[in-house]
PDB file of C-alpha atoms in Angstrom:
ATOM      1  CA  ASP U 298      10.674 -12.246 -13.481  1.00  0.00           C
ATOM      2  CA  ALA U 299       8.560  -9.919 -11.359  1.00  0.00           C
ATOM      3  CA  ASP U 300       4.790 -10.298 -11.643  1.00  0.00           C
ATOM      4  CA  VAL U 301       4.153  -6.541 -11.516  1.00  0.00           C
ATOM      5  CA  THR U 302       6.645  -4.230 -13.176  1.00  0.00           C
ATOM      6  CA  GLN U 303       6.840  -0.468 -13.318  1.00  0.00           C
ATOM      7  CA  THR U 304       8.794   1.811 -15.606  1.00  0.00           C
ATOM      8  CA  PRO U 305      10.667   3.995 -15.094  1.00  0.00           C
ATOM      9  CA  ARG U 306      11.941   3.165 -11.598  1.00  0.00           C
ATOM     10  CA  ASN U 307      13.253   6.661 -11.063  1.00  0.00           C
ATOM     11  CA  ARG U 308      12.486   9.872 -12.877  1.00  0.00           C
ATOM     12  CA  ILE U 309      13.431  13.490 -12.427  1.00  0.00           C
ATOM     13  CA  THR U 310      11.435  15.995 -14.399  1.00  0.00           C
ATOM     14  CA  LYS U 311      10.670  19.697 -14.453  1.00  0.00           C
ATOM     15  CA  THR U 312       7.527  21.602 -13.581  1.00  0.00           C
ATOM     16  CA  GLY U 313       5.089  21.681 -16.474  1.00  0.00           C
ATOM     17  CA  LYS U 314       6.389  18.581 -18.231  1.00  0.00           C
ATOM     18  CA  ARG U 315       4.114  15.706 -19.177  1.00  0.00           C
ATOM     19  CA  ILE U 316       5.181  12.372 -17.810  1.00  0.00           C
ATOM     20  CA  MET U 317       3.833   8.839 -18.068  1.00  0.00           C
ATOM     21  CA  LEU U 318       4.413   6.023 -15.612  1.00  0.00           C
ATOM     22  CA  GLU U 319       3.764   2.533 -16.872  1.00  0.00           C
ATOM     23  CA  CYS U 320       2.672  -0.622 -15.122  1.00  0.00           C
ATOM     24  CA  SER U 321       2.550  -4.150 -16.521  1.00  0.00           C
ATOM     25  CA  GLN U 322       1.496  -7.379 -14.851  1.00  0.00           C
ATOM     26  CA  THR U 323       1.718 -11.052 -15.695  1.00  0.00           C
ATOM     27  CA  LYS U 324      -0.564 -12.221 -12.882  1.00  0.00           C
ATOM     28  CA  GLY U 325      -3.661 -12.249 -15.082  1.00  0.00           C
ATOM     29  CA  HIS U 326      -5.514 -10.015 -12.639  1.00  0.00           C
ATOM     30  CA  ASP U 327      -8.448  -7.881 -13.735  1.00  0.00           C
ATOM     31  CA  ARG U 328      -8.074  -5.133 -11.186  1.00  0.00           C
ATOM     32  CA  MET U 329      -5.290  -2.570 -11.229  1.00  0.00           C
ATOM     33  CA  TYR U 330      -4.560   0.437  -9.038  1.00  0.00           C
ATOM     34  CA  TRP U 331      -2.285   3.445  -8.830  1.00  0.00           C
ATOM     35  CA  TYR U 332      -1.189   4.817  -5.446  1.00  0.00           C
ATOM     36  CA  ARG U 333       1.190   7.470  -4.276  1.00  0.00           C
ATOM     37  CA  GLN U 334       3.152   7.395  -1.034  1.00  0.00           C
ATOM     38  CA  ASP U 335       4.467  10.460   0.750  1.00  0.00           C
ATOM     39  CA  PRO U 336       6.558  10.523   3.932  1.00  0.00           C
ATOM     40  CA  GLY U 337       4.364  10.379   7.019  1.00  0.00           C
ATOM     41  CA  LEU U 338       1.256   9.527   5.004  1.00  0.00           C
ATOM     42  CA  GLY U 339      -0.253   6.215   4.076  1.00  0.00           C
ATOM     43  CA  LEU U 340      -0.581   5.105   0.502  1.00  0.00           C
ATOM     44  CA  ARG U 341      -3.321   7.077  -1.202  1.00  0.00           C
ATOM     45  CA  LEU U 342      -5.362   5.808  -4.116  1.00  0.00           C
ATOM     46  CA  ILE U 343      -5.165   7.854  -7.310  1.00  0.00           C
ATOM     47  CA  TYR U 344      -7.113   5.747  -9.831  1.00  0.00           C
ATOM     48  CA  TYR U 345      -8.314   2.197 -10.152  1.00  0.00           C
ATOM     49  CA  SER U 346      -9.623  -0.021 -12.922  1.00  0.00           C
ATOM     50  CA  PHE U 347     -11.634  -3.207 -12.540  1.00  0.00           C
ATOM     51  CA  ASP U 348     -11.319  -4.188 -16.184  1.00  0.00           C
ATOM     52  CA  VAL U 349     -10.208  -2.739 -19.497  1.00  0.00           C
ATOM     53  CA  LYS U 350     -13.359  -0.642 -19.961  1.00  0.00           C
ATOM     54  CA  ASP U 351     -13.598   0.502 -16.374  1.00  0.00           C
ATOM     55  CA  ILE U 352     -11.730   3.526 -14.971  1.00  0.00           C
ATOM     56  CA  ASN U 353     -12.511   5.129 -11.616  1.00  0.00           C
ATOM     57  CA  LYS U 354     -11.130   8.058  -9.664  1.00  0.00           C
ATOM     58  CA  GLY U 355      -9.602   7.465  -6.295  1.00  0.00           C
ATOM     59  CA  GLU U 356      -9.235   9.909  -3.452  1.00  0.00           C
ATOM     60  CA  ILE U 357      -6.558  12.112  -5.068  1.00  0.00           C
ATOM     61  CA  SER U 358      -7.103  12.009  -8.849  1.00  0.00           C
ATOM     62  CA  ASP U 359      -6.720  15.748  -9.574  1.00  0.00           C
ATOM     63  CA  GLY U 360      -3.726  16.388 -11.814  1.00  0.00           C
ATOM     64  CA  TYR U 361      -3.545  12.757 -12.969  1.00  0.00           C
ATOM     65  CA  SER U 362      -5.070  10.671 -15.738  1.00  0.00           C
ATOM     66  CA  VAL U 363      -4.862   6.974 -16.551  1.00  0.00           C
ATOM     67  CA  SER U 364      -5.176   4.619 -19.467  1.00  0.00           C
ATOM     68  CA  ARG U 365      -5.932   0.890 -19.345  1.00  0.00           C
ATOM     69  CA  GLN U 366      -4.482  -0.234 -22.648  1.00  0.00           C
ATOM     70  CA  ALA U 367      -4.997  -3.941 -21.999  1.00  0.00           C
ATOM     71  CA  GLN U 368      -5.750  -6.243 -19.122  1.00  0.00           C
ATOM     72  CA  ALA U 369      -2.055  -6.325 -18.330  1.00  0.00           C
ATOM     73  CA  LYS U 370      -1.217  -2.626 -18.716  1.00  0.00           C
ATOM     74  CA  PHE U 371      -2.256   0.433 -16.749  1.00  0.00           C
ATOM     75  CA  SER U 372      -0.527   3.783 -17.269  1.00  0.00           C
ATOM     76  CA  LEU U 373      -0.572   6.890 -15.121  1.00  0.00           C
ATOM     77  CA  SER U 374       0.001  10.318 -16.660  1.00  0.00           C
ATOM     78  CA  LEU U 375       0.818  13.658 -15.150  1.00  0.00           C
ATOM     79  CA  GLU U 376      -0.275  16.146 -17.791  1.00  0.00           C
ATOM     80  CA  SER U 377       1.641  19.073 -16.319  1.00  0.00           C
ATOM     81  CA  ALA U 378       3.835  17.989 -13.439  1.00  0.00           C
ATOM     82  CA  ILE U 379       4.132  20.155 -10.332  1.00  0.00           C
ATOM     83  CA  PRO U 380       6.557  19.858  -7.398  1.00  0.00           C
ATOM     84  CA  ASN U 381       3.948  18.544  -4.939  1.00  0.00           C
ATOM     85  CA  GLN U 382       3.567  15.495  -7.179  1.00  0.00           C
ATOM     86  CA  THR U 383       7.026  14.437  -6.061  1.00  0.00           C
ATOM     87  CA  ALA U 384       6.372  11.067  -4.437  1.00  0.00           C
ATOM     88  CA  LEU U 385       6.809   7.326  -4.634  1.00  0.00           C
ATOM     89  CA  TYR U 386       4.217   5.826  -6.977  1.00  0.00           C
ATOM     90  CA  PHE U 387       3.028   2.233  -6.761  1.00  0.00           C
ATOM     91  CA  CYS U 388       0.957   0.175  -9.113  1.00  0.00           C
ATOM     92  CA  ALA U 389      -0.958  -2.772  -7.663  1.00  0.00           C
ATOM     93  CA  THR U 390      -3.139  -5.589  -8.937  1.00  0.00           C
ATOM     94  CA  SER U 391      -5.755  -7.888  -7.506  1.00  0.00           C
ATOM     95  CA  ASP U 392      -8.172 -10.433  -8.887  1.00  0.00           C
ATOM     96  CA  LEU U 393     -11.927 -10.782  -8.606  1.00  0.00           C
ATOM     97  CA  SER U 394     -11.758 -13.957  -6.598  1.00  0.00           C
ATOM     98  CA  SER U 395      -9.391 -12.550  -4.003  1.00  0.00           C
ATOM     99  CA  THR U 396      -9.744  -8.802  -3.907  1.00  0.00           C
ATOM    100  CA  ASP U 397      -8.413  -8.660  -0.396  1.00  0.00           C
ATOM    101  CA  THR U 398      -4.823  -9.127  -1.484  1.00  0.00           C
ATOM    102  CA  GLN U 399      -3.184  -6.498  -3.606  1.00  0.00           C
ATOM    103  CA  TYR U 400       0.184  -7.175  -5.188  1.00  0.00           C
ATOM    104  CA  PHE U 401       2.405  -4.179  -5.639  1.00  0.00           C
ATOM    105  CA  GLY U 402       4.992  -3.270  -8.222  1.00  0.00           C
ATOM    106  CA  PRO U 403       8.437  -2.087  -7.135  1.00  0.00           C
ATOM    107  CA  GLY U 404       7.494   1.598  -7.316  1.00  0.00           C
ATOM    108  CA  THR U 405       8.546   4.643  -9.301  1.00  0.00           C
ATOM    109  CA  ARG U 406      10.335   7.434  -7.493  1.00  0.00           C
ATOM    110  CA  LEU U 407       9.311  10.680  -9.174  1.00  0.00           C
ATOM    111  CA  THR U 408      10.904  14.038  -8.488  1.00  0.00           C
ATOM    112  CA  VAL U 409       9.425  17.199  -9.976  1.00  0.00           C
ATOM    113  CA  LEU U 410      11.756  20.170  -9.837  1.00  0.00           C
TER     114      LEU U 410
ATOM    115  CA  ARG W  91      -9.507  12.503  10.863  1.00  0.00           C
ATOM    116  CA  LYS W  92      -7.418   9.890   9.093  1.00  0.00           C
ATOM    117  CA  GLU W  93      -9.147   6.622   8.313  1.00  0.00           C
ATOM    118  CA  VAL W  94      -6.283   4.604   9.748  1.00  0.00           C
ATOM    119  CA  GLU W  95      -3.887   5.911  12.383  1.00  0.00           C
ATOM    120  CA  GLN W  96      -0.694   4.313  13.599  1.00  0.00           C
ATOM    121  CA  ASP W  97       2.055   5.200  16.031  1.00  0.00           C
ATOM    122  CA  PRO W  98       4.972   5.859  13.672  1.00  0.00           C
ATOM    123  CA  GLY W  99       7.543   4.616  16.182  1.00  0.00           C
ATOM    124  CA  PRO W 100      10.319   3.834  15.755  1.00  0.00           C
ATOM    125  CA  PHE W 101      10.313   0.823  18.021  1.00  0.00           C
ATOM    126  CA  ASN W 102      13.925  -0.156  18.643  1.00  0.00           C
ATOM    127  CA  VAL W 103      14.199  -3.614  20.168  1.00  0.00           C
ATOM    128  CA  PRO W 104      16.973  -6.165  20.731  1.00  0.00           C
ATOM    129  CA  GLU W 105      16.961  -9.493  18.983  1.00  0.00           C
ATOM    130  CA  GLY W 106      14.760 -11.961  20.755  1.00  0.00           C
ATOM    131  CA  ALA W 107      12.478  -9.334  22.264  1.00  0.00           C
ATOM    132  CA  THR W 108       8.731  -9.065  21.859  1.00  0.00           C
ATOM    133  CA  VAL W 109       7.323  -5.941  20.295  1.00  0.00           C
ATOM    134  CA  ALA W 110       3.683  -4.975  19.909  1.00  0.00           C
ATOM    135  CA  PHE W 111       1.885  -2.035  18.382  1.00  0.00           C
ATOM    136  CA  ASN W 112      -1.613  -0.999  17.406  1.00  0.00           C
ATOM    137  CA  CYS W 113      -3.532   0.962  14.892  1.00  0.00           C
ATOM    138  CA  THR W 114      -6.994   2.487  15.061  1.00  0.00           C
ATOM    139  CA  TYR W 115      -9.532   2.902  12.279  1.00  0.00           C
ATOM    140  CA  SER W 116     -12.419   5.310  11.975  1.00  0.00           C
ATOM    141  CA  ASN W 117     -15.001   3.477   9.873  1.00  0.00           C
ATOM    142  CA  SER W 118     -16.960   1.054  12.020  1.00  0.00           C
ATOM    143  CA  ALA W 119     -18.340  -0.618   8.869  1.00  0.00           C
ATOM    144  CA  SER W 120     -14.880  -1.707   7.710  1.00  0.00           C
ATOM    145  CA  GLN W 121     -14.932  -5.273   6.500  1.00  0.00           C
ATOM    146  CA  SER W 122     -11.432  -6.662   6.377  1.00  0.00           C
ATOM    147  CA  PHE W 123      -8.153  -5.920   8.062  1.00  0.00           C
ATOM    148  CA  PHE W 124      -4.532  -6.627   7.220  1.00  0.00           C
ATOM    149  CA  TRP W 125      -0.947  -5.996   8.116  1.00  0.00           C
ATOM    150  CA  TYR W 126       1.428  -5.294   5.267  1.00  0.00           C
ATOM    151  CA  ARG W 127       5.192  -5.086   5.582  1.00  0.00           C
ATOM    152  CA  GLN W 128       7.264  -2.522   3.725  1.00  0.00           C
ATOM    153  CA  ASP W 129      11.041  -2.580   3.597  1.00  0.00           C
ATOM    154  CA  CYS W 130      12.825   0.685   2.992  1.00  0.00           C
ATOM    155  CA  ARG W 131      11.777   2.216  -0.333  1.00  0.00           C
ATOM    156  CA  LYS W 132      10.312  -1.087  -1.534  1.00  0.00           C
ATOM    157  CA  GLU W 133       6.805  -2.243  -2.294  1.00  0.00           C
ATOM    158  CA  PRO W 134       4.374  -3.223   0.468  1.00  0.00           C
ATOM    159  CA  LYS W 135       3.768  -6.955   0.828  1.00  0.00           C
ATOM    160  CA  LEU W 136       0.962  -8.688   2.651  1.00  0.00           C
ATOM    161  CA  LEU W 137       2.129  -9.988   6.014  1.00  0.00           C
ATOM    162  CA  MET W 138      -1.147 -11.375   7.287  1.00  0.00           C
ATOM    163  CA  SER W 139      -4.866 -10.898   7.414  1.00  0.00           C
ATOM    164  CA  VAL W 140      -6.475 -10.093  10.741  1.00  0.00           C
ATOM    165  CA  TYR W 141      -9.505 -12.025  11.925  1.00  0.00           C
ATOM    166  CA  SER W 142     -11.923 -11.211  14.713  1.00  0.00           C
ATOM    167  CA  SER W 143     -10.891 -14.252  16.685  1.00  0.00           C
ATOM    168  CA  GLY W 144      -7.218 -13.346  16.448  1.00  0.00           C
ATOM    169  CA  ASN W 145      -4.717 -15.284  14.436  1.00  0.00           C
ATOM    170  CA  GLU W 146      -1.085 -16.312  14.423  1.00  0.00           C
ATOM    171  CA  ASP W 147       1.431 -16.838  11.680  1.00  0.00           C
ATOM    172  CA  GLY W 148       4.629 -18.161  13.179  1.00  0.00           C
ATOM    173  CA  ARG W 149       6.047 -15.462  15.430  1.00  0.00           C
ATOM    174  CA  PHE W 150       3.387 -12.946  14.442  1.00  0.00           C
ATOM    175  CA  THR W 151       0.051 -12.559  16.216  1.00  0.00           C
ATOM    176  CA  ALA W 152      -2.690 -10.221  15.044  1.00  0.00           C
ATOM    177  CA  GLN W 153      -5.767  -9.175  16.984  1.00  0.00           C
ATOM    178  CA  LEU W 154      -8.849  -7.212  16.033  1.00  0.00           C
ATOM    179  CA  ASN W 155     -11.095  -5.351  18.456  1.00  0.00           C
ATOM    180  CA  ARG W 156     -14.151  -4.196  16.559  1.00  0.00           C
ATOM    181  CA  ALA W 157     -15.784  -2.551  19.559  1.00  0.00           C
ATOM    182  CA  SER W 158     -12.811  -0.263  20.105  1.00  0.00           C
ATOM    183  CA  GLN W 159     -11.856  -0.188  16.421  1.00  0.00           C
ATOM    184  CA  TYR W 160      -8.250  -1.136  16.792  1.00  0.00           C
ATOM    185  CA  ILE W 161      -5.939  -3.753  15.365  1.00  0.00           C
ATOM    186  CA  SER W 162      -2.755  -5.006  16.927  1.00  0.00           C
ATOM    187  CA  LEU W 163       0.350  -6.850  15.807  1.00  0.00           C
ATOM    188  CA  LEU W 164       2.730  -8.661  18.122  1.00  0.00           C
ATOM    189  CA  ILE W 165       6.092 -10.001  17.051  1.00  0.00           C
ATOM    190  CA  ARG W 166       7.728 -12.582  19.288  1.00  0.00           C
ATOM    191  CA  ASP W 167      11.406 -13.531  19.321  1.00  0.00           C
ATOM    192  CA  SER W 168      12.320 -10.622  17.034  1.00  0.00           C
ATOM    193  CA  LYS W 169      14.851 -11.234  14.281  1.00  0.00           C
ATOM    194  CA  LEU W 170      17.067  -8.716  12.540  1.00  0.00           C
ATOM    195  CA  SER W 171      15.078  -9.459   9.397  1.00  0.00           C
ATOM    196  CA  ASP W 172      11.915  -8.182  11.068  1.00  0.00           C
ATOM    197  CA  SER W 173      13.225  -4.630  10.761  1.00  0.00           C
ATOM    198  CA  ALA W 174      10.718  -2.907   8.497  1.00  0.00           C
ATOM    199  CA  THR W 175       7.734  -0.590   8.450  1.00  0.00           C
ATOM    200  CA  TYR W 176       4.436  -2.307   9.221  1.00  0.00           C
ATOM    201  CA  LEU W 177       1.369  -0.887   7.514  1.00  0.00           C
ATOM    202  CA  CYS W 178      -2.076  -1.301   8.994  1.00  0.00           C
ATOM    203  CA  VAL W 179      -4.649  -1.686   6.223  1.00  0.00           C
ATOM    204  CA  VAL W 180      -8.425  -1.583   6.377  1.00  0.00           C
ATOM    205  CA  LYS W 181     -10.766  -2.599   3.556  1.00  0.00           C
ATOM    206  CA  ASN W 182     -14.112  -0.995   2.795  1.00  0.00           C
ATOM    207  CA  ASP W 183     -15.833  -2.433  -0.285  1.00  0.00           C
ATOM    208  CA  TYR W 184     -13.069  -2.430  -2.923  1.00  0.00           C
ATOM    209  CA  LYS W 185     -10.927   0.235  -1.297  1.00  0.00           C
ATOM    210  CA  LEU W 186      -7.909  -0.294   0.908  1.00  0.00           C
ATOM    211  CA  SER W 187      -7.023   2.460   3.379  1.00  0.00           C
ATOM    212  CA  PHE W 188      -3.436   2.457   4.598  1.00  0.00           C
ATOM    213  CA  GLY W 189      -1.947   3.747   7.794  1.00  0.00           C
ATOM    214  CA  ALA W 190       1.311   5.653   7.535  1.00  0.00           C
ATOM    215  CA  GLY W 191       3.171   2.753   9.114  1.00  0.00           C
ATOM    216  CA  THR W 192       4.995   1.783  12.289  1.00  0.00           C
ATOM    217  CA  THR W 193       8.747   1.409  11.974  1.00  0.00           C
ATOM    218  CA  VAL W 194      10.424  -1.429  13.830  1.00  0.00           C
ATOM    219  CA  THR W 195      14.180  -1.735  14.114  1.00  0.00           C
ATOM    220  CA  VAL W 196      15.642  -4.902  15.607  1.00  0.00           C
ATOM    221  CA  ARG W 197      19.242  -4.552  16.795  1.00  0.00           C
ATOM    222  CA  ALA W 198      21.801  -7.259  17.371  1.00  0.00           C
TER     223      ALA W 198
END
């Protein structure tokens, strides 16, 4: 089984809809991250969490919110989706002892019409 | 200016060839450097860390030039399975900054 899983893997939604992307990990890592990837751009950090009570904005947090329900779960929400949020979304984890290496989930391809 | 810039390529090379490419980074205080590999529409995976003295991992050699703020990756004896996008990644404190990637295609 994969160490970092994301659901759904693909989603098509309409402008204005609320959508939640979920991430679960079995690696036992404290740190979790949400990124988006757009063609021609590097991965950009949306939010990150260093433990269950810690939530921090990344470089492009506007229009997104997150919830860290447990050490193993980190959800990303789009309260009112818009077309320019169409992208490939990745969740990643890392641990305190080795924060240099981030382990990524398989990604969620989101299309907002 | 982007924090990490890469030549997007593509670099099209025959099997067995050597291919090399660079990236540049803007923050001189950056602490750690990496190359990640990303196959089409899949998650990035760590290929190797990059150390100031240069380092090798099999057919892959990475170099760091702090004075000029660039990182390089060289692939020797290219295999078909090396076809991928290579992401240059720079770490500042907790944050990883990703380049947009260099695409390498190895042909038979």
